């Protein structure tokens, strides 16, 4: 008579799978959907997912797009907090989806995901970034010098470099600008990100166009529109002291010291 045998390898694989599943929780992602080809009104759609709480909101969005609804539209690229393309409002706050863990945003309740504010929504979580990048271009975010092209590297002391070190961290995600109530009400305002990137060159000892940038930011839509609410600093995923940088540009405009 034959005797039943157990495949130890198969059993171990099943045990491993069950152990993995034990870590999963049910998460509801409440996503604001908008498709101008279908309706001029946005609507909220709930998606129930089985997720590991240590996974990110971006992982949940991938699961929706790849397994449930391929029409969901959002931006993402590096998925490691460097490119800044997946900035969105998660539970009412601007964050990067790739840096936001499910366990850190109360997954027991529906997690709301919507596009950042102050910029026109093109579809679902994708906004028109052109006004944001135009403000960035307007402040001349590049090194400007006079005279002949140098024959060797432009040297700079560690102390001089430290002066603008914080504002070099900007990844142009627009989280700061789109968290600003002044920008929400008037899209003509340069916004925190543009000012941060102007700061990076205004205080660079190698640059020779600080006066030009200061005059650009002295405009009615420049730094004087800032109301110092600190929303921008709170929203920055890179930890830049945005409000401090704006105040330093204001001070430079008054004193002409930089």
Coordinates of C-alpha atoms in Angstrom, one line a residue:
X1 CA 0.0 0.0 0.0
X2 CA 1.4 3.4 -0.9
X3 CA 2.0 6.0 1.7
X4 CA 1.3 9.7 1.2
X5 CA 4.4 11.9 1.3
X6 CA 4.8 15.6 2.0
X7 CA 6.9 17.8 -0.2
X8 CA 9.0 19.6 2.4
X9 CA 10.0 22.3 -0.1
X10 CA 6.4 23.0 -1.1
X11 CA 5.3 23.1 2.5
X12 CA 8.0 25.6 3.4
X13 CA 7.0 27.8 0.5
X14 CA 3.3 27.8 1.7
X15 CA 4.4 28.6 5.3
X16 CA 6.5 31.5 4.0
X17 CA 3.6 32.8 1.9
X18 CA 1.2 32.6 4.9
X19 CA 3.8 34.3 7.1
X20 CA 4.1 37.1 4.5
X21 CA 0.3 37.5 4.2
X22 CA 0.0 37.8 8.0
X23 CA 1.7 41.2 7.8
X24 CA -0.9 42.6 5.4
X25 CA -3.6 45.0 6.3
X26 CA -6.6 46.3 4.4
X27 CA -6.1 49.9 3.3
X28 CA -8.6 52.2 1.7
X29 CA -7.1 54.7 -0.7
X30 CA -9.6 57.5 -1.5
X31 CA -8.3 59.0 -4.7
X32 CA -9.6 62.2 -6.3
X33 CA -10.2 61.3 -9.9
X34 CA -10.6 63.8 -12.8
X35 CA -10.8 63.2 -16.5
X36 CA -11.7 66.2 -18.6
X37 CA -12.6 63.9 -21.5
X38 CA -15.3 62.3 -19.4
X39 CA -16.6 65.0 -17.1
X40 CA -15.7 68.5 -16.0
X41 CA -16.3 67.5 -12.4
X42 CA -13.9 65.6 -10.1
X43 CA -15.0 62.7 -7.9
X44 CA -13.6 60.6 -5.1
X45 CA -13.1 56.9 -5.7
X46 CA -12.3 54.3 -3.0
X47 CA -9.9 51.4 -3.6
X48 CA -9.5 48.7 -1.0
X49 CA -6.1 47.1 -1.0
X50 CA -4.2 44.4 0.9
X51 CA -0.9 46.1 1.7
X52 CA 2.1 45.7 4.0
X53 CA 2.0 48.7 6.4
X54 CA 5.7 49.4 5.7
X55 CA 4.9 49.9 2.0
X56 CA 4.6 53.4 0.6
X57 CA 1.6 55.3 -0.8
X58 CA 3.3 55.1 -4.2
X59 CA 3.3 51.3 -3.9
X60 CA -0.5 51.5 -3.3
X61 CA -1.0 53.7 -6.3
X62 CA 1.1 51.2 -8.4
X63 CA -1.1 48.4 -7.2
X64 CA -4.2 50.3 -8.2
X65 CA -2.8 51.2 -11.7
X66 CA -1.3 47.8 -12.4
X67 CA -3.9 45.5 -11.0
X68 CA -7.2 47.3 -10.6
X69 CA -7.6 50.4 -12.8
X70 CA -5.1 51.2 -15.5
X71 CA -6.7 54.6 -16.2
X72 CA -5.4 56.1 -12.9
X73 CA -2.9 58.8 -13.8
X74 CA -0.1 60.1 -11.7
X75 CA 3.6 61.2 -12.1
X76 CA 6.5 59.3 -10.7
X77 CA 10.1 58.6 -11.8
X78 CA 12.9 57.6 -9.4
X79 CA 10.6 56.5 -6.5
X80 CA 13.4 57.4 -4.1
X81 CA 12.6 61.0 -3.1
X82 CA 15.1 62.6 -5.5
X83 CA 13.1 63.5 -8.7
X84 CA 10.2 65.2 -6.9
X85 CA 7.7 64.2 -9.5
X86 CA 5.2 62.4 -7.3
X87 CA 4.3 65.3 -5.0
X88 CA 0.6 65.1 -4.0
X89 CA -1.7 65.9 -1.2
X90 CA -2.0 62.9 1.1
X91 CA -4.4 63.3 4.0
X92 CA -4.5 67.0 3.4
X93 CA -0.8 67.6 3.4
X94 CA 1.8 67.9 0.6
X95 CA 4.1 64.9 0.6
X96 CA 6.1 62.7 -1.8
X97 CA 4.2 59.5 -2.3
X98 CA 7.5 57.6 -2.5
X99 CA 8.5 58.8 0.9
X100 CA 5.2 58.3 2.8
X101 CA 4.8 55.0 4.6
X102 CA 1.2 53.7 5.0
X103 CA 1.8 52.9 8.7
X104 CA 2.7 56.6 9.3
X105 CA -0.6 58.1 8.1
X106 CA -3.2 56.1 10.1
X107 CA -4.1 53.3 7.6
X108 CA -7.1 52.3 9.7
X109 CA -9.0 55.3 8.1
X110 CA -9.4 56.0 4.4
X111 CA -6.2 57.7 3.1
X112 CA -7.1 60.6 0.8
X113 CA -4.9 61.3 -2.2
X114 CA -5.4 64.3 -4.4
X115 CA -3.4 66.6 -6.6
X116 CA -1.4 69.5 -5.2
X117 CA -3.2 72.8 -5.1
X118 CA -2.8 76.1 -7.0
X119 CA -1.9 74.5 -10.3
X120 CA -4.5 73.4 -13.0
X121 CA -5.3 69.7 -12.8
X122 CA -4.8 68.0 -16.2
X123 CA -5.9 64.5 -15.2
X124 CA -6.3 62.7 -11.8
X125 CA -3.2 63.5 -9.8
X126 CA -1.3 65.3 -12.6
X127 CA -1.1 69.1 -12.6
X128 CA 0.2 71.6 -15.1
X129 CA 3.7 72.4 -13.9
X130 CA 4.5 75.1 -16.5
X131 CA 3.6 78.1 -14.3
X132 CA 5.8 76.7 -11.6
X133 CA 8.7 76.1 -13.9
X134 CA 8.3 79.5 -15.6
X135 CA 8.7 81.2 -12.2
X136 CA 11.8 79.1 -11.7
X137 CA 13.3 80.1 -15.1
X138 CA 12.5 83.8 -14.4
X139 CA 14.9 84.0 -11.4
X140 CA 17.8 82.9 -13.6
X141 CA 18.7 79.7 -11.7
X142 CA 22.2 79.4 -13.0
X143 CA 25.7 80.8 -12.3
X144 CA 26.3 84.2 -14.1
X145 CA 29.7 85.7 -14.3
X146 CA 31.5 88.4 -16.3
X147 CA 34.7 88.5 -18.2
X148 CA 36.5 85.8 -20.1
X149 CA 35.9 82.1 -19.6
X150 CA 38.2 80.9 -16.8
X151 CA 41.0 78.6 -17.4
X152 CA 40.6 76.7 -14.2
X153 CA 38.0 75.8 -11.6
X154 CA 36.3 78.7 -9.7
X155 CA 37.4 78.0 -6.2
X156 CA 35.2 78.6 -3.2
X157 CA 35.9 78.2 0.5
X158 CA 33.9 75.8 2.7
X159 CA 32.5 78.8 4.6
X160 CA 31.2 80.4 1.4
X161 CA 29.7 77.2 0.2
X162 CA 27.9 76.7 3.5
X163 CA 26.2 80.1 3.1
X164 CA 23.8 78.6 0.5
X165 CA 24.1 74.9 1.2
X166 CA 20.5 74.5 2.5
X167 CA 18.9 75.8 -0.7
X168 CA 20.9 73.6 -3.0
X169 CA 18.7 70.7 -1.8
X170 CA 15.7 71.7 -3.7
X171 CA 14.3 69.0 -6.1
X172 CA 11.6 71.2 -7.7
X173 CA 8.7 69.0 -6.5
X174 CA 6.5 72.1 -6.0
X175 CA 5.4 70.9 -2.6
X176 CA 6.3 74.2 -0.9
X177 CA 4.9 76.5 -3.6
X178 CA 1.6 74.6 -3.8
X179 CA 1.2 74.7 0.0
X180 CA 1.4 78.5 0.0
X181 CA -2.0 80.2 0.5
X182 CA -0.7 83.3 -1.3
X183 CA 0.0 81.1 -4.4
X184 CA -3.4 79.5 -4.2
X185 CA -5.1 82.9 -4.5
X186 CA -2.7 84.5 -7.0
X187 CA -0.7 82.3 -9.4
X188 CA 1.4 85.3 -10.4
X189 CA 3.3 85.1 -7.1
X190 CA 6.8 83.6 -7.8
X191 CA 6.3 81.2 -4.9
X192 CA 8.7 79.7 -2.4
X193 CA 10.5 77.3 -4.7
X194 CA 11.6 80.1 -7.2
X195 CA 12.8 82.2 -4.3
X196 CA 14.7 79.3 -2.8
X197 CA 16.5 78.8 -6.1
X198 CA 17.2 82.5 -6.5
X199 CA 18.7 82.4 -2.9
X200 CA 21.0 79.6 -4.0
X201 CA 22.7 81.9 -6.5
X202 CA 22.2 85.3 -4.7
X203 CA 24.5 84.1 -1.9
X204 CA 26.9 82.2 -4.1
X205 CA 30.3 84.1 -3.8
X206 CA 31.1 83.1 -7.4
X207 CA 28.0 84.6 -9.0
X208 CA 27.8 88.2 -10.2
X209 CA 24.1 88.6 -10.9
X210 CA 22.7 88.9 -7.4
X211 CA 21.5 92.5 -8.0
X212 CA 19.6 91.4 -11.0
X213 CA 17.8 88.6 -9.2
X214 CA 17.0 90.8 -6.2
X215 CA 15.4 93.3 -8.6
X216 CA 13.3 90.5 -10.1
X217 CA 12.2 89.4 -6.7
X218 CA 11.5 93.1 -5.6
X219 CA 8.6 93.0 -8.0
X220 CA 5.0 93.1 -6.7
X221 CA 4.8 89.3 -7.2
X222 CA 8.1 88.7 -5.5
X223 CA 9.3 88.1 -1.9
X224 CA 7.1 90.8 -0.4
X225 CA 4.0 88.7 -1.1
X226 CA 5.2 86.1 1.5
X227 CA 3.1 86.1 4.7
X228 CA 5.5 83.9 6.7
X229 CA 3.0 81.2 7.4
X230 CA 5.7 78.5 7.4
X231 CA 3.5 76.2 5.2
X232 CA 6.4 75.9 2.7
X233 CA 8.9 74.9 5.4
X234 CA 6.5 72.3 6.8
X235 CA 5.8 70.9 3.3
X236 CA 9.4 70.6 2.0
X237 CA 10.3 66.9 1.8
X238 CA 14.0 67.8 1.8
X239 CA 13.9 69.7 5.1
X240 CA 14.9 73.0 3.6
X241 CA 14.2 76.0 5.8
X242 CA 12.3 77.7 3.1
X243 CA 10.8 80.5 5.2
X244 CA 14.2 81.4 6.5
X245 CA 15.6 81.6 3.0
X246 CA 12.8 84.0 1.9
X247 CA 13.5 86.2 4.9
X248 CA 17.2 86.3 4.0
X249 CA 16.3 87.4 0.5
X250 CA 14.1 90.2 2.0
X251 CA 16.9 91.3 4.2
X252 CA 19.3 91.3 1.3
X253 CA 16.9 93.6 -0.6
X254 CA 16.9 96.1 2.2
X255 CA 20.6 96.0 3.2
X256 CA 22.0 95.0 -0.2
X257 CA 24.4 92.7 1.7
X258 CA 24.8 89.2 0.4

